[in-house]
Coordinates of C-alpha atoms and ligand atoms in Angstrom, one line a residue:
X1 CA 0.5 0.0 0.5
X2 CA 2.8 2.4 -1.2
X3 CA 1.9 5.2 -3.4
X4 CA 4.2 5.1 -7.2
X5 CA 4.0 7.5 -9.2
X6 CA 6.3 8.3 -12.7
X7 CA 6.3 11.0 -15.5
X8 CA 7.6 10.6 -19.1
X9 CA 7.9 14.0 -21.8
X10 CA 9.0 17.5 -21.8
X11 CA 8.5 18.7 -19.1
X12 CA 10.6 18.9 -16.1
X13 CA 9.7 15.7 -14.2
X14 CA 10.5 16.7 -10.4
X15 CA 7.5 18.9 -9.5
X16 CA 5.1 16.8 -11.6
X17 CA 5.8 13.7 -9.8
X18 CA 6.7 15.4 -5.7
X19 CA 2.8 16.5 -6.1
X20 CA 1.9 13.6 -7.0
X21 CA 3.6 11.8 -4.5
X22 CA 2.3 14.6 -2.1
X23 CA -1.3 12.6 -3.5
X24 CA -0.6 9.6 -3.1
X25 CA 0.8 10.3 0.6
X26 CA -2.8 9.3 2.1
X27 CA -1.2 5.4 1.0
X28 CA 1.2 5.1 2.9
X29 CA 4.3 7.5 4.1
X30 CA 7.0 6.2 6.5
X31 CA 9.3 6.8 4.0
X32 CA 9.8 8.2 0.5
X33 CA 12.3 9.0 -2.6
X34 CA 12.6 9.6 -6.2
X35 CA 14.6 9.4 -9.2
X36 CA 15.7 11.4 -12.1
X37 CA 18.0 11.5 -15.1
X38 CA 19.1 14.6 -16.2
X39 CA 19.8 12.6 -19.4
X40 CA 23.5 11.7 -18.4
X41 CA 23.4 11.0 -15.4
X42 CA 20.1 9.2 -13.4
X43 CA 20.2 10.7 -9.8
X44 CA 18.2 9.7 -6.9
X45 CA 17.3 10.7 -3.0
X46 CA 15.1 9.2 -0.2
X47 CA 14.3 9.4 2.9
X48 CA 12.7 8.6 5.7
X49 CA 10.0 9.8 6.7
X50 CA 7.6 11.9 5.0
X51 CA 7.2 13.6 1.1
X52 CA 7.4 16.9 3.4
X53 CA 10.6 15.4 4.2
X54 CA 12.2 14.5 0.5
X55 CA 11.6 17.3 -0.7
X56 CA 13.1 19.4 2.2
X57 CA 16.1 16.7 0.8
X58 CA 16.0 17.2 -2.8
X59 CA 16.0 20.3 -2.7
X60 CA 18.9 20.5 -0.9
X61 CA 21.3 18.0 -3.1
X62 CA 20.5 17.1 -6.0
X63 CA 20.2 18.2 -9.1
X64 CA 16.9 18.1 -9.5
X65 CA 16.3 18.5 -13.3
X66 CA 15.3 16.2 -16.7
X67 CA 12.2 15.1 -18.4
X68 CA 12.0 11.1 -16.5
X69 CA 11.3 10.5 -12.8
X70 CA 9.7 7.8 -10.7
X71 CA 8.4 8.1 -7.2
X72 CA 7.6 6.1 -4.2
X73 CA 5.7 6.6 -0.8
X74 CA 6.1 3.6 1.2
X75 CA 4.5 1.2 3.7
X76 CA 7.4 -0.9 5.2
X77 CA 6.4 -4.5 4.2
X78 CA 9.9 -6.4 3.8
X79 CA 12.0 -3.6 5.4
X80 CA 12.1 -0.6 8.2
X81 CA 11.4 2.4 7.3
X82 CA 14.9 4.3 6.7
X83 CA 17.0 5.2 4.0
X84 CA 18.3 1.9 3.1
X85 CA 15.6 0.5 2.3
X86 CA 13.5 3.7 0.6
X87 CA 12.2 3.2 -3.1
X88 CA 13.4 3.7 -5.3
X89 CA 15.9 0.9 -5.9
X90 CA 18.3 0.5 -8.2
X91 CA 19.9 -2.8 -9.6
X92 CA 24.4 -3.2 -9.0
X93 CA 25.3 -2.0 -12.7
X94 CA 23.7 1.9 -11.7
X95 CA 21.2 0.7 -15.2
X96 CA 18.2 -0.4 -13.3
X97 CA 16.1 2.3 -11.5
X98 CA 13.0 0.7 -10.3
X99 CA 9.6 1.4 -8.1
X100 CA 7.4 -1.1 -6.6
X101 CA 3.2 -1.0 -4.1
X102 CA 3.4 -4.6 -3.5
X103 CA 4.8 -7.5 -1.9
X104 CA 7.2 -10.8 -3.4
X105 CA 6.3 -13.4 -1.4
X106 CA 9.7 -15.9 -2.7
X107 CA 11.8 -12.3 -2.8
X108 CA 14.2 -14.5 -0.8
X109 CA 15.1 -17.2 -2.8
X110 CA 15.8 -15.4 -5.9
X111 CA 17.7 -12.8 -3.7
X112 CA 20.6 -16.3 -2.7
X113 CA 20.1 -17.7 -6.3
X114 CA 21.0 -14.1 -7.9
X115 CA 24.1 -13.4 -4.6
X116 CA 25.7 -17.3 -5.6
X117 CA 25.8 -14.8 -9.2
X118 CA 27.9 -12.3 -7.1
X119 CA 25.0 -10.2 -6.6
X120 CA 25.0 -7.3 -3.7
X121 CA 22.4 -6.6 -1.9
X122 CA 22.2 -2.7 0.4
X123 CA 18.4 -3.3 1.5
X124 CA 16.2 -5.7 2.8
X125 CA 13.7 -5.2 0.7
X126 CA 12.2 -7.3 -2.2
X127 CA 12.1 -4.3 -4.8
X128 CA 16.3 -4.3 -5.1
X129 CA 15.6 -7.9 -5.4
X130 CA 13.2 -7.8 -8.0
X131 CA 15.9 -5.0 -10.2
X132 CA 18.7 -7.2 -9.8
X133 CA 16.9 -10.1 -11.3
X134 CA 15.7 -7.7 -14.7
X135 CA 19.5 -6.9 -15.2
X136 CA 20.9 -10.8 -14.8
X137 CA 18.0 -11.6 -17.6
X138 CA 19.3 -8.8 -19.9
X139 CA 22.1 -9.9 -19.4
X140 CA 21.8 -13.4 -20.0
X141 CA 18.8 -13.1 -22.3
X142 CA 20.6 -10.4 -24.4
X143 CA 17.4 -8.4 -23.9
X144 CA 15.6 -5.5 -24.2
X145 CA 14.5 -4.4 -20.8
X146 CA 10.3 -4.4 -21.8
X147 CA 11.0 -8.3 -22.0
X148 CA 13.2 -8.8 -19.6
X149 CA 11.0 -7.6 -16.8
X150 CA 8.5 -10.2 -18.3
X151 CA 10.5 -12.8 -18.4
X152 CA 11.5 -11.2 -14.8
X153 CA 7.9 -11.4 -13.4
X154 CA 7.2 -15.1 -14.1
X155 CA 9.6 -15.9 -11.3
X156 CA 7.4 -13.3 -9.2
X157 CA 5.6 -14.9 -7.0
X158 CA 3.6 -11.9 -5.0
X159 CA 1.4 -8.5 -5.7
X160 CA 2.9 -5.7 -7.4
X161 CA 2.3 -2.5 -9.4
X162 CA 6.2 -1.0 -10.9
X163 CA 7.5 1.0 -12.4
X164 CA 11.3 0.8 -14.1
X165 CA 13.4 2.6 -16.3
X166 CA 16.9 0.9 -17.7
X167 CA 19.4 4.3 -18.1
X168 CA 20.7 3.3 -20.9
X169 CA 17.4 3.6 -23.2
X170 CA 16.0 6.6 -20.9
X171 CA 12.9 7.8 -24.3
X172 CA 11.1 5.1 -22.2
X173 CA 9.4 3.4 -18.9
X174 CA 8.0 -0.6 -18.1
X175 CA 5.3 -0.8 -16.2
X176 CA 3.1 -4.0 -15.0
X177 CA 0.7 -4.7 -12.1
X178 CA -0.8 -7.4 -10.7
X179 CA -3.2 -6.9 -7.3
X180 CA -2.0 -4.0 -6.9
X181 CA -3.4 -0.7 -8.9
X182 CA -1.6 1.1 -11.6
X183 CA -3.1 4.0 -14.1
X184 CA -1.2 5.6 -17.2
X185 CA -1.6 8.7 -17.4
X186 CA -2.1 9.2 -21.6
X187 CA -1.3 13.2 -22.6
X188 CA 0.2 15.2 -25.3
X189 CA 3.9 13.4 -25.6
X190 CA 4.2 12.9 -22.6
X191 CA 3.1 10.4 -19.3
X192 CA 2.2 9.9 -16.0
X193 CA 2.2 7.0 -14.1
X194 CA -0.1 6.6 -10.7
X195 CA -1.4 4.3 -7.9
X196 CA -4.2 6.3 -8.8
X197 CA -5.7 9.9 -11.3
X198 CA -4.8 12.0 -8.5
X199 CA -1.3 12.6 -9.4
X200 CA -1.9 13.4 -12.8
X201 CA -5.3 14.6 -12.6
X202 CA -4.4 17.5 -13.5
X203 CA -2.7 17.0 -16.9
X204 CA -5.6 15.0 -18.4
X205 CA -8.5 13.0 -17.5
X206 CA -7.9 9.9 -19.8
X207 CA -6.7 7.0 -18.6
X208 CA -5.5 3.4 -19.4
X209 CA -6.0 1.1 -15.8
X210 CA -4.4 -1.7 -15.6
X211 CA -5.3 -5.5 -15.0
X212 CA -3.4 -7.7 -13.7
X213 CA -0.9 -9.9 -15.3
X214 CA -0.5 -6.4 -17.4
X215 CA 2.8 -4.9 -18.5
X216 CA 2.9 -1.5 -20.7
X217 CA 5.8 -0.4 -22.9
X218 CA 5.3 3.6 -22.4
X219 CA 8.1 5.4 -24.8
X220 CA 7.5 9.0 -25.7
X221 CA 7.3 9.3 -29.3
X222 CA 4.9 6.3 -29.4
X223 CA 1.7 5.0 -28.2
X224 CA 1.2 3.1 -25.4
X225 CA 1.6 -1.0 -25.4
X226 CA 0.2 -3.1 -23.7
X227 CA 0.9 -6.9 -23.6
X228 CA 0.0 -9.7 -20.9
X229 CA 2.7 -11.2 -19.0
X230 CA 1.8 -15.1 -19.0
X231 CA 1.2 -15.3 -22.6
X232 CA 2.5 -12.3 -24.1
X233 CA -0.2 -11.0 -26.0
X234 CA -0.2 -7.4 -27.9
X235 CA -4.4 -6.0 -25.7
X236 CA -6.6 -3.8 -27.2
X237 CA -6.1 -1.2 -25.1
X238 CA -8.8 1.2 -23.0
X239 CA -8.4 4.6 -22.5
X240 CA -10.6 5.7 -20.0
X241 CA -12.2 9.6 -19.5
X242 CA -11.9 10.3 -16.1
X243 CA -14.7 12.9 -14.5
X244 CA -12.7 13.1 -11.1
X245 CA -12.3 17.2 -11.1
X246 CA -8.4 18.0 -9.5
X247 CA -10.5 19.7 -7.0
X248 CA -12.0 17.3 -5.1
X249 CA -9.0 16.2 -4.1
X250 CA -8.2 19.8 -2.8
X251 CA -8.3 20.7 1.3
X252 CA -11.4 23.4 -0.2
X253 CA -10.4 25.0 3.1
X254 CA -11.2 22.3 5.7
X255 CA -7.3 22.2 8.3
X256 CA -8.0 18.1 6.5
X257 CA -9.5 15.7 4.6
X258 CA -11.6 14.1 7.4
X259 CA -13.3 17.3 8.2
X260 CA -14.2 18.6 4.5
X261 CA -15.3 14.6 3.8
X262 CA -18.0 14.7 6.0
X263 CA -18.9 17.5 5.9
X264 CA -19.0 16.4 2.0
X265 CA -22.0 14.0 3.2
X266 CA -25.0 14.9 2.3
X267 CA -24.1 15.5 -1.5
X268 CA -22.1 12.5 -1.8
X269 CA -25.1 10.6 -0.3
X270 CA -27.4 13.1 -2.8
X271 CA -24.9 11.8 -5.8
X272 CA -25.0 8.6 -4.3
X273 CA -29.0 8.0 -4.9
X274 CA -29.1 10.3 -7.8
X275 CA -30.9 9.0 -11.1
X276 CA -31.6 5.2 -8.5
X277 CA -34.2 6.8 -6.1
X278 CA -37.4 7.9 -7.6
X279 CA -39.4 8.5 -4.8
X280 CA -42.1 9.7 -7.1
X281 CA -42.8 7.2 -9.3
X282 CA -42.1 4.7 -6.5
X283 CA -39.2 3.2 -8.1
X284 CA -35.4 2.3 -7.2
X285 CA -33.7 1.8 -10.9
X286 CA -29.5 0.0 -10.5
X287 CA -28.9 -1.7 -13.3
X288 CA -26.4 -3.1 -11.8
X289 CA -29.2 -5.3 -8.9
X290 CA -32.2 -5.0 -12.0
X291 CA -30.0 -7.0 -13.9
X292 CA -30.0 -9.7 -11.1
X293 CA -32.9 -9.5 -9.3
X294 CA -34.1 -13.0 -9.4
X295 CA -30.5 -13.6 -7.7
X296 CA -30.9 -11.5 -5.3
X297 CA -34.5 -12.7 -4.7
X298 CA -34.2 -16.0 -4.7
X299 CA -31.0 -16.4 -3.2
X300 CA -30.1 -18.6 -0.3
X301 CA -28.7 -16.6 2.2
X302 CA -26.4 -13.1 1.9
X303 CA -22.9 -13.4 2.4
X304 CA -21.6 -9.9 2.9
X305 CA -17.8 -9.8 2.9
X306 CA -15.7 -6.7 3.8
X307 CA -12.7 -4.9 5.8
X308 CA -13.0 -1.9 8.9
X309 CA -15.3 0.9 8.1
X310 CA -17.6 -1.3 5.3
X311 CA -17.5 -4.3 8.2
X312 CA -19.3 -1.3 9.7
X313 CA -21.6 -0.9 6.7
X314 CA -21.3 -5.0 5.3
X315 CA -23.0 -4.9 9.7
X316 CA -26.1 -2.4 9.3
X317 CA -26.7 -4.3 5.7
X318 CA -27.9 -7.7 7.8
X319 CA -30.5 -5.6 9.7
X320 CA -31.5 -3.9 6.3
X321 CA -31.7 -6.6 4.8
X322 CA -33.4 -8.7 7.3
X323 CA -35.6 -6.4 8.7
X324 CA -37.0 -5.0 5.3
X325 CA -36.6 -7.6 2.3
X326 CA -36.2 -10.9 4.9
X327 CA -33.0 -12.7 3.1
X328 CA -30.7 -14.3 5.6
X329 CA -27.8 -12.2 5.9
X330 CA -23.8 -13.3 6.8
X331 CA -21.6 -10.9 7.9
X332 CA -17.7 -11.9 7.0
X333 CA -14.6 -10.3 7.9
X334 CA -12.8 -11.2 4.4
X335 CA -9.6 -11.8 5.9
X336 CA -10.8 -14.9 7.9
X337 CA -13.8 -16.2 5.8
X338 CA -11.1 -16.3 2.6
X339 CA -9.2 -19.4 5.1
X340 CA -12.0 -20.7 7.0
X341 CA -12.5 -22.7 4.0
X342 CA -16.7 -21.7 4.0
X343 CA -20.0 -23.1 3.6
X344 CA -20.4 -21.1 -0.4
X345 CA -23.9 -22.8 -2.0
X346 CA -24.7 -21.8 -5.6
X347 CA -27.8 -19.7 -4.6
X348 CA -25.8 -17.6 -2.2
X349 CA -25.2 -14.4 -3.4
X350 CA -22.5 -12.3 -2.0
X351 CA -22.2 -8.2 -1.7
X352 CA -18.6 -7.3 -1.0
X353 CA -17.8 -3.6 0.3
X354 CA -14.8 -2.1 -0.6
X355 CA -14.6 1.7 -0.3
X356 CA -10.9 1.4 -2.2
X357 CA -11.6 -1.9 -4.5
X358 CA -8.2 -2.7 -3.8
X359 CA -8.5 -4.1 0.1
X360 CA -6.1 -7.4 -0.9
X361 CA -8.5 -9.8 1.9
X362 CA -11.6 -8.6 0.0
X363 CA -10.4 -9.0 -3.0
X364 CA -9.2 -12.7 -2.5
X365 CA -12.3 -13.7 -0.7
X366 CA -14.0 -12.1 -3.9
X367 CA -12.2 -14.3 -5.9
X368 CA -12.5 -17.5 -3.1
X369 CA -16.3 -17.0 -3.5
X370 CA -16.4 -16.7 -7.7
X371 CA -14.4 -19.9 -8.1
X372 CA -16.9 -21.7 -5.5
X373 CA -19.5 -20.8 -7.9
X374 CA -21.1 -17.9 -6.1
X375 CA -22.5 -14.4 -7.7
X376 CA -20.3 -11.9 -6.4
X377 CA -22.1 -8.5 -6.0
X378 CA -19.1 -5.5 -5.3
X379 CA -20.4 -1.6 -4.2
X380 CA -17.3 0.9 -4.0
X381 CA -15.9 3.8 -4.0
X382 CA -13.6 4.2 -6.3
X383 CA -14.1 3.9 -10.6
X384 CA -12.3 1.5 -12.5
X385 CA -10.8 -0.5 -9.4
X386 CA -9.5 -4.2 -8.7
X387 CA -12.3 -5.1 -6.3
X388 CA -15.2 -3.2 -9.4
X389 CA -13.8 -5.1 -12.1
X390 CA -13.5 -8.9 -10.2
X391 CA -16.9 -8.9 -9.1
X392 CA -19.8 -9.9 -11.1
X393 CA -21.6 -7.0 -11.7
X394 CA -21.6 -4.5 -8.4
X395 CA -23.1 -0.7 -7.7
X396 CA -20.6 2.5 -7.0
X397 CA -20.8 4.6 -3.6
X398 CA -20.7 8.1 -5.1
X399 CA -18.3 10.1 -2.5
X400 CA -15.4 10.8 -4.6
X401 CA -12.3 11.0 -3.7
X402 CA -11.7 9.5 0.2
X403 CA -8.0 10.9 0.9
X404 CA -8.6 11.5 4.7
X405 CA -7.4 7.2 5.6
X406 CA -10.6 7.4 8.4
X407 CA -13.7 6.6 6.8
X408 CA -16.5 8.6 6.6
X409 CA -18.5 9.7 3.2
X410 CA -17.9 6.7 1.5
X411 CA -19.0 4.6 5.1
X412 CA -22.9 6.9 4.8
X413 CA -22.2 6.0 1.3
X414 CA -21.7 2.8 1.7
X415 CA -24.8 2.2 3.7
X416 CA -26.6 4.3 1.3
X417 CA -26.3 1.7 -2.2
X418 CA -27.3 -1.4 0.8
X419 CA -30.0 0.6 1.5
X420 CA -31.5 1.0 -1.4
X421 CA -30.3 -2.8 -2.5
X422 CA -32.8 -3.3 0.9
X423 CA -36.3 -1.7 -0.5
X424 CA -35.7 -2.6 -3.7
X425 CA -35.6 -6.1 -3.8
X426 CA -38.3 -5.6 -0.5
X427 CA -40.8 -4.4 -3.2
X428 CA -39.6 -7.2 -4.9
X429 CA -40.4 -9.7 -2.6
X430 CA -43.3 -7.8 -1.3
X431 CA -41.9 -7.8 2.0
X432 CA -43.5 -3.9 2.1
X433 CA -46.2 -2.8 1.6
X434 CA -47.2 -0.8 -0.7
X435 CA -47.2 2.8 1.0
X436 CA -44.5 1.9 3.9
X437 CA -42.3 1.2 0.5
X438 CA -43.2 4.4 -0.9
X439 CA -43.0 6.0 2.9
X440 CA -38.4 4.3 2.9
X441 CA -37.9 6.3 -0.3
X442 CA -39.5 9.8 0.5
X443 CA -37.6 9.6 4.3
X444 CA -34.4 8.4 2.0
X445 CA -34.4 10.9 -0.1
X446 CA -35.0 13.3 3.1
X447 CA -32.3 11.7 3.9
X448 CA -28.9 14.8 3.2
X449 CA -31.3 17.3 4.6
X450 CA -31.6 15.4 8.1
X451 CA -27.6 15.1 7.8
X452 CA -27.1 18.6 7.4
X453 CA -29.3 18.9 9.9
X454 CA -26.8 16.8 12.4
X455 CA -23.8 18.8 11.2
X456 CA -24.6 22.1 12.9
X457 CA -23.9 19.9 16.7
X458 CA -20.1 20.7 14.8
X459 CA -19.8 22.7 17.5
X460 CA -21.3 21.6 20.8
X461 CA -18.8 18.7 19.7
X462 CA -16.0 20.3 20.4
X463 CA -17.0 21.9 24.4
X464 CA -17.2 17.3 24.7
X465 CA -14.3 16.5 22.8
X466 CA -12.3 19.2 24.7
X467 CA -14.0 17.5 28.7
X468 CA -13.3 13.8 26.7
X469 CA -9.5 14.3 24.9
X470 CA -7.4 13.2 27.6
X471 CA -9.3 9.9 28.4
X472 CA -7.7 6.6 27.3
X473 CA -10.9 4.5 27.1
X474 CA -14.5 4.7 25.6
X475 CA -16.9 2.0 25.7
X476 CA -19.4 3.0 22.7
X477 CA -23.4 1.3 22.6
X478 CA -25.7 1.3 21.2
X479 CA -28.7 -1.3 19.7
X480 CA -29.9 -3.0 16.6
X481 CA -29.4 -0.6 13.9
X482 CA -27.3 1.6 16.2
X483 CA -24.2 -1.4 17.3
X484 CA -22.9 -1.3 14.2
X485 CA -22.9 2.5 14.0
X486 CA -20.9 1.8 18.3
X487 CA -18.9 -0.1 16.4
X488 CA -18.0 2.2 14.1
X489 CA -17.8 4.3 16.5
X490 CA -15.1 3.4 18.1
X491 CA -13.2 2.5 15.3
X492 CA -13.1 6.5 14.5
X493 CA -12.2 7.1 18.2
X494 CA -8.9 4.1 17.9
X495 CA -7.9 4.6 14.8
X496 CA -7.2 8.7 14.8
X497 CA -6.6 9.5 18.4
X498 CA -5.1 6.3 19.7
X499 CA -7.7 6.5 22.7
X500 CA -8.3 2.4 23.5
X501 CA -11.9 2.3 22.3
X502 CA -14.7 -0.4 21.8
X503 CA -18.1 -0.3 20.8
X504 CA -20.6 -2.4 22.2
X505 CA -24.0 -4.1 22.2
X506 CA -25.6 -2.1 24.9
X507 CA -27.2 -5.3 26.3
X508 CA -24.2 -6.7 26.2
X509 CA -23.0 -4.8 28.9
X510 CA -24.3 -7.0 31.9
X511 CA -21.5 -10.0 30.5
X512 CA -19.0 -8.2 31.2
X513 CA -17.8 -5.4 29.6
X514 CA -19.7 -3.6 32.7
X515 CA -16.7 -4.0 34.9
X516 CA -14.5 -1.6 32.7
X517 CA -17.6 1.3 34.4
X518 CA -15.7 4.3 36.5
X519 CA -15.6 8.1 36.7
X520 CA -12.8 7.9 34.2
X521 CA -15.0 5.6 31.4
X522 CA -17.1 8.0 29.1
X523 CA -19.9 5.9 27.4
X524 CA -20.6 7.0 24.1
X525 CA -24.1 5.7 24.3
X526 CA -26.6 6.1 20.8
X527 CA -30.1 6.5 22.2
X528 CA -32.7 7.6 19.7
X529 CA -35.9 7.6 19.8
X530 CA -36.3 4.5 17.3
X531 CA -34.8 1.1 18.6
X532 CA -35.4 -0.2 21.6
X533 CA -35.8 3.0 23.9
X534 CA -36.6 1.5 26.8
X535 CA -34.1 -0.6 27.0
X536 CA -31.6 1.1 26.1
X537 CA -32.3 4.2 28.7
X538 CA -32.5 1.1 31.6
X539 CA -28.8 0.3 29.6
X540 CA -27.9 4.5 30.3
X541 CA -29.4 3.2 33.8
X542 CA -27.1 0.5 35.0
X543 CA -24.0 2.8 33.7
X544 CA -24.9 5.8 36.2
X545 CA -25.4 3.5 38.2
X546 CA -22.0 3.2 38.6
X547 CA -21.3 6.7 38.3
X548 CA -20.3 6.7 34.1
X549 CA -20.1 9.3 32.6
X550 CA -22.7 9.4 29.5
X551 CA -22.6 11.9 25.9
X552 CA -25.7 10.4 24.2
X553 CA -26.8 10.6 20.9
X554 CA -30.7 10.9 20.9
X555 CA -33.4 12.4 18.9
X556 CA -34.4 15.8 18.7
X557 CA -36.2 16.7 21.6
X558 CA -35.6 13.8 23.9
X559 CA -35.5 15.1 27.8
X560 CA -35.3 12.0 29.6
X561 CA -32.0 10.9 28.9
X562 CA -30.9 14.6 28.1
X563 CA -31.4 14.3 32.1
X564 CA -29.7 11.5 32.6
X565 CA -25.7 11.9 30.7
X566 CA -23.5 14.3 31.4
X567 CA -23.8 15.3 27.1
X568 CA -26.9 14.9 24.8
X569 CA -26.1 15.2 21.3
X570 CA -29.6 15.7 19.8
X571 CA -30.4 14.2 15.7
X572 CA -33.0 14.5 13.6
X573 CA -35.3 11.8 14.0
X574 CA -36.0 9.4 11.3
X575 CA -37.3 5.6 10.7
X576 CA -35.3 3.4 12.6
X577 CA -33.6 2.3 9.4
X578 CA -31.6 4.8 8.2
X579 CA -30.8 5.7 11.9
X580 CA -27.4 5.0 11.3
X581 CA -26.9 7.8 8.7
X582 CA -27.6 10.0 10.7
X583 CA -26.2 8.6 14.1
X584 CA -23.1 8.1 12.4
X585 CA -22.4 12.3 11.9
X586 CA -21.9 13.1 15.1
X587 CA -19.0 10.3 16.8
X588 CA -17.2 11.0 13.2
X589 CA -17.0 14.9 14.6
X590 CA -15.9 13.2 18.5
X591 CA -13.1 11.5 17.8
X592 CA -12.4 14.2 14.6
X593 CA -11.3 16.5 17.1
X594 CA -10.6 14.9 19.8
X595 CA -7.9 14.1 18.0
X596 CA -7.1 17.2 16.4
X597 CA -7.1 18.2 19.7
X598 CA -4.4 15.5 20.9
X599 CA -2.8 16.4 18.5
X600 CA -2.5 13.5 16.7
X601 CA -2.2 13.5 12.4
X602 CA -5.9 13.6 11.1
X603 CA -5.6 12.2 7.7
X604 CA -2.3 10.1 8.4
X605 CA -2.7 8.9 11.8
X606 CA 0.3 6.8 12.1
X607 CA 0.8 2.9 11.6
X608 CA -2.7 3.4 8.6
X609 CA -2.9 3.1 5.6
X610 CA -5.8 4.1 2.8
X611 CA -6.0 0.6 1.3
X612 CA -3.7 -2.5 2.9
X613 CA -3.2 -4.2 -0.9
X614 CA -1.8 -6.5 1.0
X615 CA -2.4 -10.0 3.5
Ligands
LIG1 C1 -11.3 2.7 8.1 O1 -11.8 4.1 8.0 C2 -10.1 2.5 7.3 N1 -9.4 3.3 6.9 C3 -10.0 0.7 7.4 O2 -11.0 0.0 8.6 C4 -10.5 1.0 5.9 O3 -12.5 1.3 6.3 C5 -10.2 -0.9 5.6 O4 -9.1 -1.0 5.4 C6 -11.5 -1.3 4.7 O5 -10.5 -0.4 3.6 P1 -11.7 -1.0 2.1 O6 -12.7 -0.1 2.2 O7 -11.0 0.3 1.3 O8 -11.3 -1.9 1.9

């Protein structure tokens, strides 16, 4: 889950590559490096730390001219984050220069073989091994770079997105991918390379997304040539015209991408049901569902596979599909599902949820489910991502680029898509009366407005955060649809403020966690009117009687819980099945403000990365 960038053309490569790395830094940020070819020499500069540290080092040290450049921002897998293990890496002769995102699982045996042949290694990385393997193939086979990369990659086991150039042939870059994403930006007399389009979207909106086991030779003055690595076939290139704007990937005046993305939720939810939700006509239109309706309505069960926040959206789907469409659902951690030797029946439907569309465990779980005959439907945010292409059908969330590592608008737009599907299936199966169905459509249509209203609690949340920014633990409780919201609230606090937090079904408290309650333990309770209100009130009394400190998320006008709680945040009322879309917002804001007050790097929390493309 590193970020790779490349440029070859007529402009100065350095400014393009360095800005590209800044855009991709959310993918990994423990070290960074660039390689520039100035027409004679290759200049490599790399450092432990962030792209800002690299800029300082480069601009103080090396000649930064040249129209050929590669850049890399790293999330370490092989070799600790330090200068030597940072990318780019070079072969022993210095001719082959490479950057890589992914893991080469059999690098040790290749390294051993190359060492026997006299190669020396300066770093602990798998990538340096690949650079020398390519050099060895060129020497032994007497072939050019493109062919050598192809031959070398056939030896490799694992995942990769690579960009390589040969100092002796500086008018071309060779790229290849298996498992990790790679996009090529097509300009006039210039080409760009990126893990996604963000490094080059300001220069061109024409892009090629490489498929798995494909490689491309990018040479100035010639069209890009794409070949399949294994059977060496020429592949017709498919240039896509991208619909994302530069503006969408900038901060728009907010202090952090996370806060901007929290405030983008009303429009993101609206964009997600635009053209799909037609309450006046009483219909929901989603081609991926319509084309496969009988698979869903005839499904023995629905299995949801996902990781992290997307898994929490899957849990909300479990309540939605069982409650509204009466279809049994199982929600699986993709990483466990793929190794549990799961029982999958032919008429099982699998729904895979992923913001990035690149999460390795989810991708592998999809492949397993498909190999066992299941129909796999994807819910993704990144157009053209691996998961979007691997699934049989799907629906995009239209949240726009999500750059903050902590997922916010992707979560609510995932729930929006899953709600649309559940309602459509309920309508198809007749599990909702026509009038109830119509009411649900209008209630959903009103959600962007409700979320707008909730965002007005921001100042109150800042006050609450002030009281809790120094705690070391926190509990989140909810019932029914609010249980996954409690889990999500806890995850948000954990991942950006580093406070230990746990989400629980409120009734589960009595079976253990209540032992944790004392005046030090803040407890966030999602206690909306709809969803076992009386039960949640008694849960709050249990906590109060042990001096727990309560932050309650309540329905507007609720005075009872307001009197019991230390803090009560009022949110607008909506249908019970839509509560997660409203109740999640204050929890996102709470974790954000607490993290800011603790001086944490909100957009790039330690030890995390935006998409986990390795196991
Ligand atoms: C959430 O804030 C985290 N970034 C993480 O848990 C994330 O949800 C998980 O890695 C899954 O990512 P995906 O949706 O891109 O597959």
